[in-house]
PDB file of C-alpha atoms in Angstrom:
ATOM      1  CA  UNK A  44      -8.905   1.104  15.990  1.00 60.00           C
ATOM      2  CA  UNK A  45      -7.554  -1.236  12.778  1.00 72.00           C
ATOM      3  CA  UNK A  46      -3.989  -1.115  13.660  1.00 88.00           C
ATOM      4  CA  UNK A  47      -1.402  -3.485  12.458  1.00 92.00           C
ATOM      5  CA  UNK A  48       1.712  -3.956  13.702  1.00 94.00           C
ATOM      6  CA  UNK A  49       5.210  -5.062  12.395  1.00 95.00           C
ATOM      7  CA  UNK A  50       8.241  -6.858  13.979  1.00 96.00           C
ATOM      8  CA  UNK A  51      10.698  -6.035  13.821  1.00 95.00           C
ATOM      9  CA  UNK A  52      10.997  -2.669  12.727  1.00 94.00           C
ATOM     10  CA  UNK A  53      14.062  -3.494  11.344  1.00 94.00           C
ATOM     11  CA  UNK A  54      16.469  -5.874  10.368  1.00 96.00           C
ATOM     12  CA  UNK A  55      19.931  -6.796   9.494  1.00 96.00           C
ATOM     13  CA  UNK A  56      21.338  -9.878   8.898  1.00 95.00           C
ATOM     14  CA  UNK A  57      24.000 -11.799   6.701  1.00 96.00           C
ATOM     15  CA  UNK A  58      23.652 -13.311   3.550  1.00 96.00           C
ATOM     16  CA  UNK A  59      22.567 -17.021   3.888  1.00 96.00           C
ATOM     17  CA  UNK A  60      20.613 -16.711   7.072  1.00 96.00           C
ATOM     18  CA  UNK A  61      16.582 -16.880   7.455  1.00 97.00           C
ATOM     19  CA  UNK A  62      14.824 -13.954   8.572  1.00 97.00           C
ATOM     20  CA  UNK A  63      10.941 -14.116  10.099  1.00 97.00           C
ATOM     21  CA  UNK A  64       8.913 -10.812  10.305  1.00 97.00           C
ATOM     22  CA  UNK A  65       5.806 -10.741  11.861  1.00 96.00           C
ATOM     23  CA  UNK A  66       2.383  -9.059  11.658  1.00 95.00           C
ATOM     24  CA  UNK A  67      -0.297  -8.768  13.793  1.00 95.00           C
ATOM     25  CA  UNK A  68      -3.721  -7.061  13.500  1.00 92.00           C
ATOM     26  CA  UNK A  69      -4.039  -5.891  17.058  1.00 92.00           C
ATOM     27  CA  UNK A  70      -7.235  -4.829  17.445  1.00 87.00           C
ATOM     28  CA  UNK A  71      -9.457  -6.811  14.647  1.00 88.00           C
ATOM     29  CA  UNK A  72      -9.420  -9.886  13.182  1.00 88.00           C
ATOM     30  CA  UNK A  73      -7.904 -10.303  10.171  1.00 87.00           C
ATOM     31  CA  UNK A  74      -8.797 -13.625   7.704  1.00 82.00           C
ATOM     32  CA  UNK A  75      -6.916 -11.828   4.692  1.00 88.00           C
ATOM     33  CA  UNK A  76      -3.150 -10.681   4.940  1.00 92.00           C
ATOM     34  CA  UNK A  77      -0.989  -9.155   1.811  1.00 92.00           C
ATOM     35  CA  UNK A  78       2.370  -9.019   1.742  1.00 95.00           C
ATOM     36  CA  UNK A  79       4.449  -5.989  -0.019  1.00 94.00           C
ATOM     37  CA  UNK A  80       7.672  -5.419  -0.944  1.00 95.00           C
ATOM     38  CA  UNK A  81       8.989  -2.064  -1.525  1.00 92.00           C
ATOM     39  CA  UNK A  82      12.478  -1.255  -3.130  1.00 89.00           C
ATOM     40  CA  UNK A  83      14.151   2.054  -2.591  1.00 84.00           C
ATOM     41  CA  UNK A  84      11.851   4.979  -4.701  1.00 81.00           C
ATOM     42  CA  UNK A  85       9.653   2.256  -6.211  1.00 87.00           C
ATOM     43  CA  UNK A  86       5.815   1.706  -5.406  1.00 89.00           C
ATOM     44  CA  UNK A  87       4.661  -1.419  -3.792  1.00 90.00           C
ATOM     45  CA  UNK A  88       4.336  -4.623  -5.096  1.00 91.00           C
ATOM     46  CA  UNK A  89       2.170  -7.376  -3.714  1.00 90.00           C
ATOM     47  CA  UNK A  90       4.202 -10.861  -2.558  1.00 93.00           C
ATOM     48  CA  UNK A  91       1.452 -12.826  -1.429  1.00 92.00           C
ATOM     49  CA  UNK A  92      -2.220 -12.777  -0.123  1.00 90.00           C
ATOM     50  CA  UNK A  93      -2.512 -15.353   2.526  1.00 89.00           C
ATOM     51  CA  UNK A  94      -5.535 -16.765   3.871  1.00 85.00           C
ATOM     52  CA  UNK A  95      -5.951 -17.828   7.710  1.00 83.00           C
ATOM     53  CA  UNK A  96      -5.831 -21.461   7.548  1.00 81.00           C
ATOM     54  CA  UNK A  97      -4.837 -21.706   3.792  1.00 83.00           C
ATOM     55  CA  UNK A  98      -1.350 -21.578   1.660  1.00 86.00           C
ATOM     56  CA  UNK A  99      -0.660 -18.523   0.556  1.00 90.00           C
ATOM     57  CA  UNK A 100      -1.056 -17.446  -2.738  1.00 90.00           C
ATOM     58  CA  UNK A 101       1.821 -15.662  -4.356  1.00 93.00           C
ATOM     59  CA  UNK A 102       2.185 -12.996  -7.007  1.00 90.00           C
ATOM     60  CA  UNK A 103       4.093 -14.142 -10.609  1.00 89.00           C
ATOM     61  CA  UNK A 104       7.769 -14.631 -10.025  1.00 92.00           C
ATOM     62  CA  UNK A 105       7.825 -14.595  -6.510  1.00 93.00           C
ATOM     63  CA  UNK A 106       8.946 -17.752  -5.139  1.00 93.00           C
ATOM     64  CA  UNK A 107       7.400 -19.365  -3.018  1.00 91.00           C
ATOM     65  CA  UNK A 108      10.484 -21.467  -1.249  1.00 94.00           C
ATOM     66  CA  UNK A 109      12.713 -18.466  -0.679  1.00 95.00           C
ATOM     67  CA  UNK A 110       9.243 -16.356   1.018  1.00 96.00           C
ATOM     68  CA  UNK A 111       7.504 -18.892   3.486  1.00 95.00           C
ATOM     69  CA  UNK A 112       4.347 -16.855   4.382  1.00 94.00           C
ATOM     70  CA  UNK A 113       2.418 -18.896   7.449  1.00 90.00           C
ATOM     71  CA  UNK A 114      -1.041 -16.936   8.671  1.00 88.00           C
ATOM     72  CA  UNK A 115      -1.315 -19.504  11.473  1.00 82.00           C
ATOM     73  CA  UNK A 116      -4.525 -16.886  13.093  1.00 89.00           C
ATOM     74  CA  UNK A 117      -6.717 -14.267  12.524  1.00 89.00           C
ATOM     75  CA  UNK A 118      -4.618 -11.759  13.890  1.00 92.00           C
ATOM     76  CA  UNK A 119      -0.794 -13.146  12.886  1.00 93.00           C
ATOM     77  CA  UNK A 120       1.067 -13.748   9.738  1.00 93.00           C
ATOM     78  CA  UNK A 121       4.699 -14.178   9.675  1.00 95.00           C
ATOM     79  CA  UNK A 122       6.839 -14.026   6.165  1.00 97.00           C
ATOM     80  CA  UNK A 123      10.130 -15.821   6.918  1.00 97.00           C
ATOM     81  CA  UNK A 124      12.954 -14.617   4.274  1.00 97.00           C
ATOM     82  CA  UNK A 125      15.005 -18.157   3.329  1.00 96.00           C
ATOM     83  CA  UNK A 126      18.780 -17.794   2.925  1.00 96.00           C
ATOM     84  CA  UNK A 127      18.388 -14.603   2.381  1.00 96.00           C
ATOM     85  CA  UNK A 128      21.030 -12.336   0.094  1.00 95.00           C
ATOM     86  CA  UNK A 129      21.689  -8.867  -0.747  1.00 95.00           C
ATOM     87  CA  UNK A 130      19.114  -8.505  -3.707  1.00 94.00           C
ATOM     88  CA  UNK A 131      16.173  -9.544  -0.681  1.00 95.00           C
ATOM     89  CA  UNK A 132      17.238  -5.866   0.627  1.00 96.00           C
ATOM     90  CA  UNK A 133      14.008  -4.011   1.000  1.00 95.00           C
ATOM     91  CA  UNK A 134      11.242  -2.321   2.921  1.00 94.00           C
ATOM     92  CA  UNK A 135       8.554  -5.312   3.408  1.00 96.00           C
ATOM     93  CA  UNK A 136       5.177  -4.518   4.435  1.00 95.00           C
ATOM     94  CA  UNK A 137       2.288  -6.461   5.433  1.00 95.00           C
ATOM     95  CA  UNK A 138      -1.393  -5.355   5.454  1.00 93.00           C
ATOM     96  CA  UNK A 139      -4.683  -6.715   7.197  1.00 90.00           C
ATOM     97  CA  UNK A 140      -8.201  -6.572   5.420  1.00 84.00           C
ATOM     98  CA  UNK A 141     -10.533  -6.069   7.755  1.00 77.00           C
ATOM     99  CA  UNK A 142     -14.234  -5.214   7.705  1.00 73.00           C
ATOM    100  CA  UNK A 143     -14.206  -1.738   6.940  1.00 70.00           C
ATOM    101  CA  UNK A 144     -11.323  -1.749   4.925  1.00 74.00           C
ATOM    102  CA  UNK A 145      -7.637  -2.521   4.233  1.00 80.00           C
ATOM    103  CA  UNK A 146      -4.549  -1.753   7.181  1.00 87.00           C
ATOM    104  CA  UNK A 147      -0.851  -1.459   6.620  1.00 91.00           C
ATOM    105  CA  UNK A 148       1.509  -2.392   8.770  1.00 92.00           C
ATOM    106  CA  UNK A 149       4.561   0.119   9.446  1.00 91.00           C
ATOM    107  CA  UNK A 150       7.073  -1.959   7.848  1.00 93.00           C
ATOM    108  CA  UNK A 151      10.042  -3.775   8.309  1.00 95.00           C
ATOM    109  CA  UNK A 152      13.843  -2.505   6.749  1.00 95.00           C
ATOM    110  CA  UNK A 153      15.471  -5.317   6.364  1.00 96.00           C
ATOM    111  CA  UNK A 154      19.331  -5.661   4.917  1.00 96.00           C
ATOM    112  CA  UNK A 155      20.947  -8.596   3.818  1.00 96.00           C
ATOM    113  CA  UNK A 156      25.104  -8.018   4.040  1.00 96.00           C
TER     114      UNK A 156
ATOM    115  CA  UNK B  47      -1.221  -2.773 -19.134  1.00 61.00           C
ATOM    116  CA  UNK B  48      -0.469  -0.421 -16.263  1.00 72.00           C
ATOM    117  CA  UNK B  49      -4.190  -0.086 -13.936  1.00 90.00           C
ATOM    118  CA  UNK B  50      -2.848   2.307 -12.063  1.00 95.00           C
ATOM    119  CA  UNK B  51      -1.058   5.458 -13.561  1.00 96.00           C
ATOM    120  CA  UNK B  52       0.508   8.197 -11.364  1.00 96.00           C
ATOM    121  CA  UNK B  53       1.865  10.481 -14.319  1.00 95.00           C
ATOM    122  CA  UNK B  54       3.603  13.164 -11.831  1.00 95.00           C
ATOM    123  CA  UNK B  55       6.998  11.222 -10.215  1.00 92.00           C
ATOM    124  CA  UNK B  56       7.339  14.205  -8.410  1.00 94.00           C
ATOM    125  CA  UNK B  57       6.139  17.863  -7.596  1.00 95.00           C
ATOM    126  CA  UNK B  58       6.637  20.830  -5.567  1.00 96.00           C
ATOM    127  CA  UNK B  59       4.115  23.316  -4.040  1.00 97.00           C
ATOM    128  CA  UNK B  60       4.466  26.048  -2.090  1.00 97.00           C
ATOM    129  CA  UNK B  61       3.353  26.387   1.514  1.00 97.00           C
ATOM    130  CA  UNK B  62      -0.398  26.893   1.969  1.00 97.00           C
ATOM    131  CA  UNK B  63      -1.183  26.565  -1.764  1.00 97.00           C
ATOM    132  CA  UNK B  64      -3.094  23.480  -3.085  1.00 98.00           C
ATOM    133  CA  UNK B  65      -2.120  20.865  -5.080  1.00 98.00           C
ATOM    134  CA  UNK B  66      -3.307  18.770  -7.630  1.00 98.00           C
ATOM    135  CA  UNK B  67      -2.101  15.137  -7.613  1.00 98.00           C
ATOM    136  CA  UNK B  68      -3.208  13.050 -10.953  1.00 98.00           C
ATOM    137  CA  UNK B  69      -4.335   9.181 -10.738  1.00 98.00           C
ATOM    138  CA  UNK B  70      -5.563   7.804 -13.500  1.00 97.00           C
ATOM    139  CA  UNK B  71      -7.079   3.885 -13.796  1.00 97.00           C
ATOM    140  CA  UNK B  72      -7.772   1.208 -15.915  1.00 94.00           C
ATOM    141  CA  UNK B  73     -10.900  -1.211 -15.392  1.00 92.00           C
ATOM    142  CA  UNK B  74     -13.711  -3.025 -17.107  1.00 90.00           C
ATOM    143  CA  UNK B  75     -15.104  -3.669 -13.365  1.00 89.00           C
ATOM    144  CA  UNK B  76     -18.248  -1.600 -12.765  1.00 89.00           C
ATOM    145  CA  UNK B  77     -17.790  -1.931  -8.943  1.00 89.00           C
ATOM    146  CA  UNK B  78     -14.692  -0.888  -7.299  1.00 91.00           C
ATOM    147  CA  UNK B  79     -12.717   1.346  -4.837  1.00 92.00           C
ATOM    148  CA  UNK B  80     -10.023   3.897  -5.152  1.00 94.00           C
ATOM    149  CA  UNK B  81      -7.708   4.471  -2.382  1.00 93.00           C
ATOM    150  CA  UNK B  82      -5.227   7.557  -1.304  1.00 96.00           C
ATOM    151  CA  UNK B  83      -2.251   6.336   0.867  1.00 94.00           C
ATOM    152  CA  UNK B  84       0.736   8.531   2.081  1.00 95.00           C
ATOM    153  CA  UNK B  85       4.149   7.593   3.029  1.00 92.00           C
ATOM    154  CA  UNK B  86       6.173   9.580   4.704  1.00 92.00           C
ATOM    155  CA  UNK B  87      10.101   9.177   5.368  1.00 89.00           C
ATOM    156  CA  UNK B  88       9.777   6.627   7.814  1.00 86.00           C
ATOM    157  CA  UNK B  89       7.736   4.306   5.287  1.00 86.00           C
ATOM    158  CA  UNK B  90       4.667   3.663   6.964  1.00 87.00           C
ATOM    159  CA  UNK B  91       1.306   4.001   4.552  1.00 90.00           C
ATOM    160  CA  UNK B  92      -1.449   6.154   5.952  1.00 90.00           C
ATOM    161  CA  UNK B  93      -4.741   5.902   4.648  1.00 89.00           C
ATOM    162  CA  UNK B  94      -6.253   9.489   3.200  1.00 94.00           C
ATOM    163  CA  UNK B  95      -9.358   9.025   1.184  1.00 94.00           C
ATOM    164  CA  UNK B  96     -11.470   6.301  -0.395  1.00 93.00           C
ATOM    165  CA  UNK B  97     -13.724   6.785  -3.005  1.00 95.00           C
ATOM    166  CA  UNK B  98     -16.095   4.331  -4.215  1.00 92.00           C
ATOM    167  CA  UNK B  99     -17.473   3.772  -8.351  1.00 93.00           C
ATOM    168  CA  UNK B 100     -20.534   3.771  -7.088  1.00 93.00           C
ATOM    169  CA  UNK B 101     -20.227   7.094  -5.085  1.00 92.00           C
ATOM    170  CA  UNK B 102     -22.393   9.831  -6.405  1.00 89.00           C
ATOM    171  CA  UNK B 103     -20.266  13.049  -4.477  1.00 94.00           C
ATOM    172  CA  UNK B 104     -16.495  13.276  -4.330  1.00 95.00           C
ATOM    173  CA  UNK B 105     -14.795  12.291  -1.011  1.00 95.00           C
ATOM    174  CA  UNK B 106     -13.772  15.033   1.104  1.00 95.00           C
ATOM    175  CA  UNK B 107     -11.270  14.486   4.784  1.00 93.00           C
ATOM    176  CA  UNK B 108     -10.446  17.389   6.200  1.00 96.00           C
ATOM    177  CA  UNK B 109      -7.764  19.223   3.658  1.00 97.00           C
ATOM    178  CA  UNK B 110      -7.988  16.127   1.340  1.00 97.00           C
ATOM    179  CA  UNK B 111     -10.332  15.445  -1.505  1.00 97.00           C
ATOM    180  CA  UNK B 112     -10.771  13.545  -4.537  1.00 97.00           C
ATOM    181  CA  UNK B 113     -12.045  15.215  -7.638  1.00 96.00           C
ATOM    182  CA  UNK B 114     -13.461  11.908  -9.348  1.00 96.00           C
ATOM    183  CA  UNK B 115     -14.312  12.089 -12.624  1.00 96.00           C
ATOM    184  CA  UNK B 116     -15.756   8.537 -13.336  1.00 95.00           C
ATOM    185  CA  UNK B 117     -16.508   8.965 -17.896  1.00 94.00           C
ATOM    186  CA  UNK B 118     -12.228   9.835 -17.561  1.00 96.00           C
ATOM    187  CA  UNK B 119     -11.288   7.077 -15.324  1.00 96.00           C
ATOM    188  CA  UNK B 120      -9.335   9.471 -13.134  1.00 97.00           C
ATOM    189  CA  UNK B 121      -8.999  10.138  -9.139  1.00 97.00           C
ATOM    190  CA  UNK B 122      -7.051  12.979  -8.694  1.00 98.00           C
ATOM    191  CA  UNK B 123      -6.009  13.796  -4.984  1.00 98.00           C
ATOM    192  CA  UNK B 124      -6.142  17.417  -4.095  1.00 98.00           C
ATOM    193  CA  UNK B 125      -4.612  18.517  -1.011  1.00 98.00           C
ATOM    194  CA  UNK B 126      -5.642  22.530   0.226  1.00 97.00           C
ATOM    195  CA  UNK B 127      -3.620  24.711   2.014  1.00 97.00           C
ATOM    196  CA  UNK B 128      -0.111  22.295   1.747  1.00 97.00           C
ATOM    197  CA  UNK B 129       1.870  22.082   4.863  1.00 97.00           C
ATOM    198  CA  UNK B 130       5.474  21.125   5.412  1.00 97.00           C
ATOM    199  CA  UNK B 131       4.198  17.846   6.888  1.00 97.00           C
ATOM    200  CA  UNK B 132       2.345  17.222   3.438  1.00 98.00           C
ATOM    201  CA  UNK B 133       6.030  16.685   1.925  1.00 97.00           C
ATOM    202  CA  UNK B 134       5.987  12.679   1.274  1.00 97.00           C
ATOM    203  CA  UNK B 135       5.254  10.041  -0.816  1.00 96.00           C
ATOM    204  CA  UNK B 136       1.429   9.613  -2.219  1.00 97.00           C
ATOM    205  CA  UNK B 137       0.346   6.509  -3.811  1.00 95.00           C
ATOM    206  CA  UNK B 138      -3.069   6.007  -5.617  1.00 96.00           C
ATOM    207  CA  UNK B 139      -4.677   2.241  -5.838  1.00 94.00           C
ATOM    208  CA  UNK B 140      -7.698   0.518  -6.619  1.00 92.00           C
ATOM    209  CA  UNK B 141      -9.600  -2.395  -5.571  1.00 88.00           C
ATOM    210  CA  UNK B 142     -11.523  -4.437  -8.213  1.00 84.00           C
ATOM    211  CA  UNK B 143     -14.253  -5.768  -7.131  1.00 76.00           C
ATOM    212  CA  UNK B 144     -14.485  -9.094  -9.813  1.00 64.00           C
ATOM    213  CA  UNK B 145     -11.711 -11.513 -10.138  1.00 60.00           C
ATOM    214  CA  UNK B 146     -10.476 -10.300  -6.787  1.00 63.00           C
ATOM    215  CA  UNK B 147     -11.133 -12.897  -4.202  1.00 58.00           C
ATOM    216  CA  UNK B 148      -8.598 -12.039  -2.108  1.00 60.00           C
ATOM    217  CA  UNK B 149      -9.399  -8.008  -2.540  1.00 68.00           C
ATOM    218  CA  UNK B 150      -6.119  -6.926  -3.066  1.00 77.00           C
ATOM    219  CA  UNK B 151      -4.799  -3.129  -3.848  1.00 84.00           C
ATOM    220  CA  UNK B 152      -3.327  -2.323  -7.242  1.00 88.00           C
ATOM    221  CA  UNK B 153      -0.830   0.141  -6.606  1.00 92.00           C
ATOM    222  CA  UNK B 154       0.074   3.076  -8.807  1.00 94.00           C
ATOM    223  CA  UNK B 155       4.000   4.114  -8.999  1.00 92.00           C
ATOM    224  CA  UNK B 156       3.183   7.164  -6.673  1.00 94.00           C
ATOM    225  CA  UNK B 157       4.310  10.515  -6.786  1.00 96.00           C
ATOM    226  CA  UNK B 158       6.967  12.366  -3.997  1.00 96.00           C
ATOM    227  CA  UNK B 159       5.541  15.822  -3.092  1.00 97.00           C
ATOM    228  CA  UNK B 160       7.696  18.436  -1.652  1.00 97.00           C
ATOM    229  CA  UNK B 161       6.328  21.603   0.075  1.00 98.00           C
ATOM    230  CA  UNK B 162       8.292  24.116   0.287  1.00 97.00           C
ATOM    231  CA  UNK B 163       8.999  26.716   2.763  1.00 95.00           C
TER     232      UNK B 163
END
């Protein structure tokens, strides 16, 4: 049980263009969702916590225009990347709180060209 | 301040030996949690071993456990008999209890273990 899942996998697109990644808490629900983003050999860093039903409430010096987080249900939360450009490069991974504890999601590569 | 200190970027064992991986934390919280995750290659983050402040034993799965040493604020991970799989990425992080509606992780920098042969 408690698995989360990511789509897609991965992702390239080119500069300028939007990019939506999804995550889904497949076999739970799910009323807390955090957002990481993970550059090359670095540890994670939290994005945004989002709330089913609520804004989302994002970490210092992430903005909040450029990373639209929407966590429409209990089991889905999708972070759409806004014109997105080279330095948005990076392993992005969402995670689920659930009742027994905290899920990750296997990620999503995503590179901006 | 850093609440989450990994001291060891990285570290090599050999096969079937144990290893020692340090985490040390930083809290005034009297309740919280302290989490294990690995990453492998392919990035995803697998959950190890929790361990909780209020936990009187250490946490023990299978080849993993925590030697928890509360007065130090520390949470090492020790992995027995290593295995080639083993070779990854290991992150500590804690969950505060207070001023943590939202119960986020605090991750530490992590630390790449490499088994060898």
């Amino acid at each position: 049980g408690a698995v989360v899942s990511q789509h897609p996998s991965w992702v390239i697109c080119k500069s300028g263009t939007s990019v939506k990644i999804e995550c889904r808490s497949l076999d739970f629900q799910a009323t807390t969702m955090f957002w990481y983003r993970q550059f090359p050999k670095q540890s994670l860093m939290l994005m945004a916590t989002s709330n089913e039903g609520s804004k989302a409430t994002y970490e210092q010096g992430v903005e909040k225009d450029k990373f639209l987080i929407n966590h429409a249900s209990l089991t889905l939360s999708t972070l759409t990347v806004t014109s997105a450009h080279p330095e948005d490069s990076s392993f992005y991974i969402c995670s689920a709180r659930g009742q027994f504890g905290q899920y990750f999601g296997p990620g999503t590569r995503l590179t901006v060209t | 301040a850093q609440k989450i200190t990994q001291t060891q970027p990285g570290m090599f064992v050999q096969e079937k030996e144990a290893v020692t991986l340090d985490c040390t934390y930083d809290t005034s919280d009297p309740s919280y949690g302290l989490f294990w995750y690995k990453q492998p290659s392919s990035g995803e983050m697998i959950f190890l071993i929790y361990q909780g402040s209020y936990d009187q034993q250490n946490a023990t799965e299978g080849r993993y456990s925590l030697n928890f040493q509360k007065a130090r604020k520390s949470a090492n991970l020790v992995i027995s008999a290593s295995q080639l799989g083993d070779s990854a990425m290991y992150f500590c992080a804690m969950r505060e209890r207070t001023n943590n509606a939202g119960n986020m992780l605090t991750f530490g920098g992590g630390t790449r273990l490499m088994v060898k042969p």
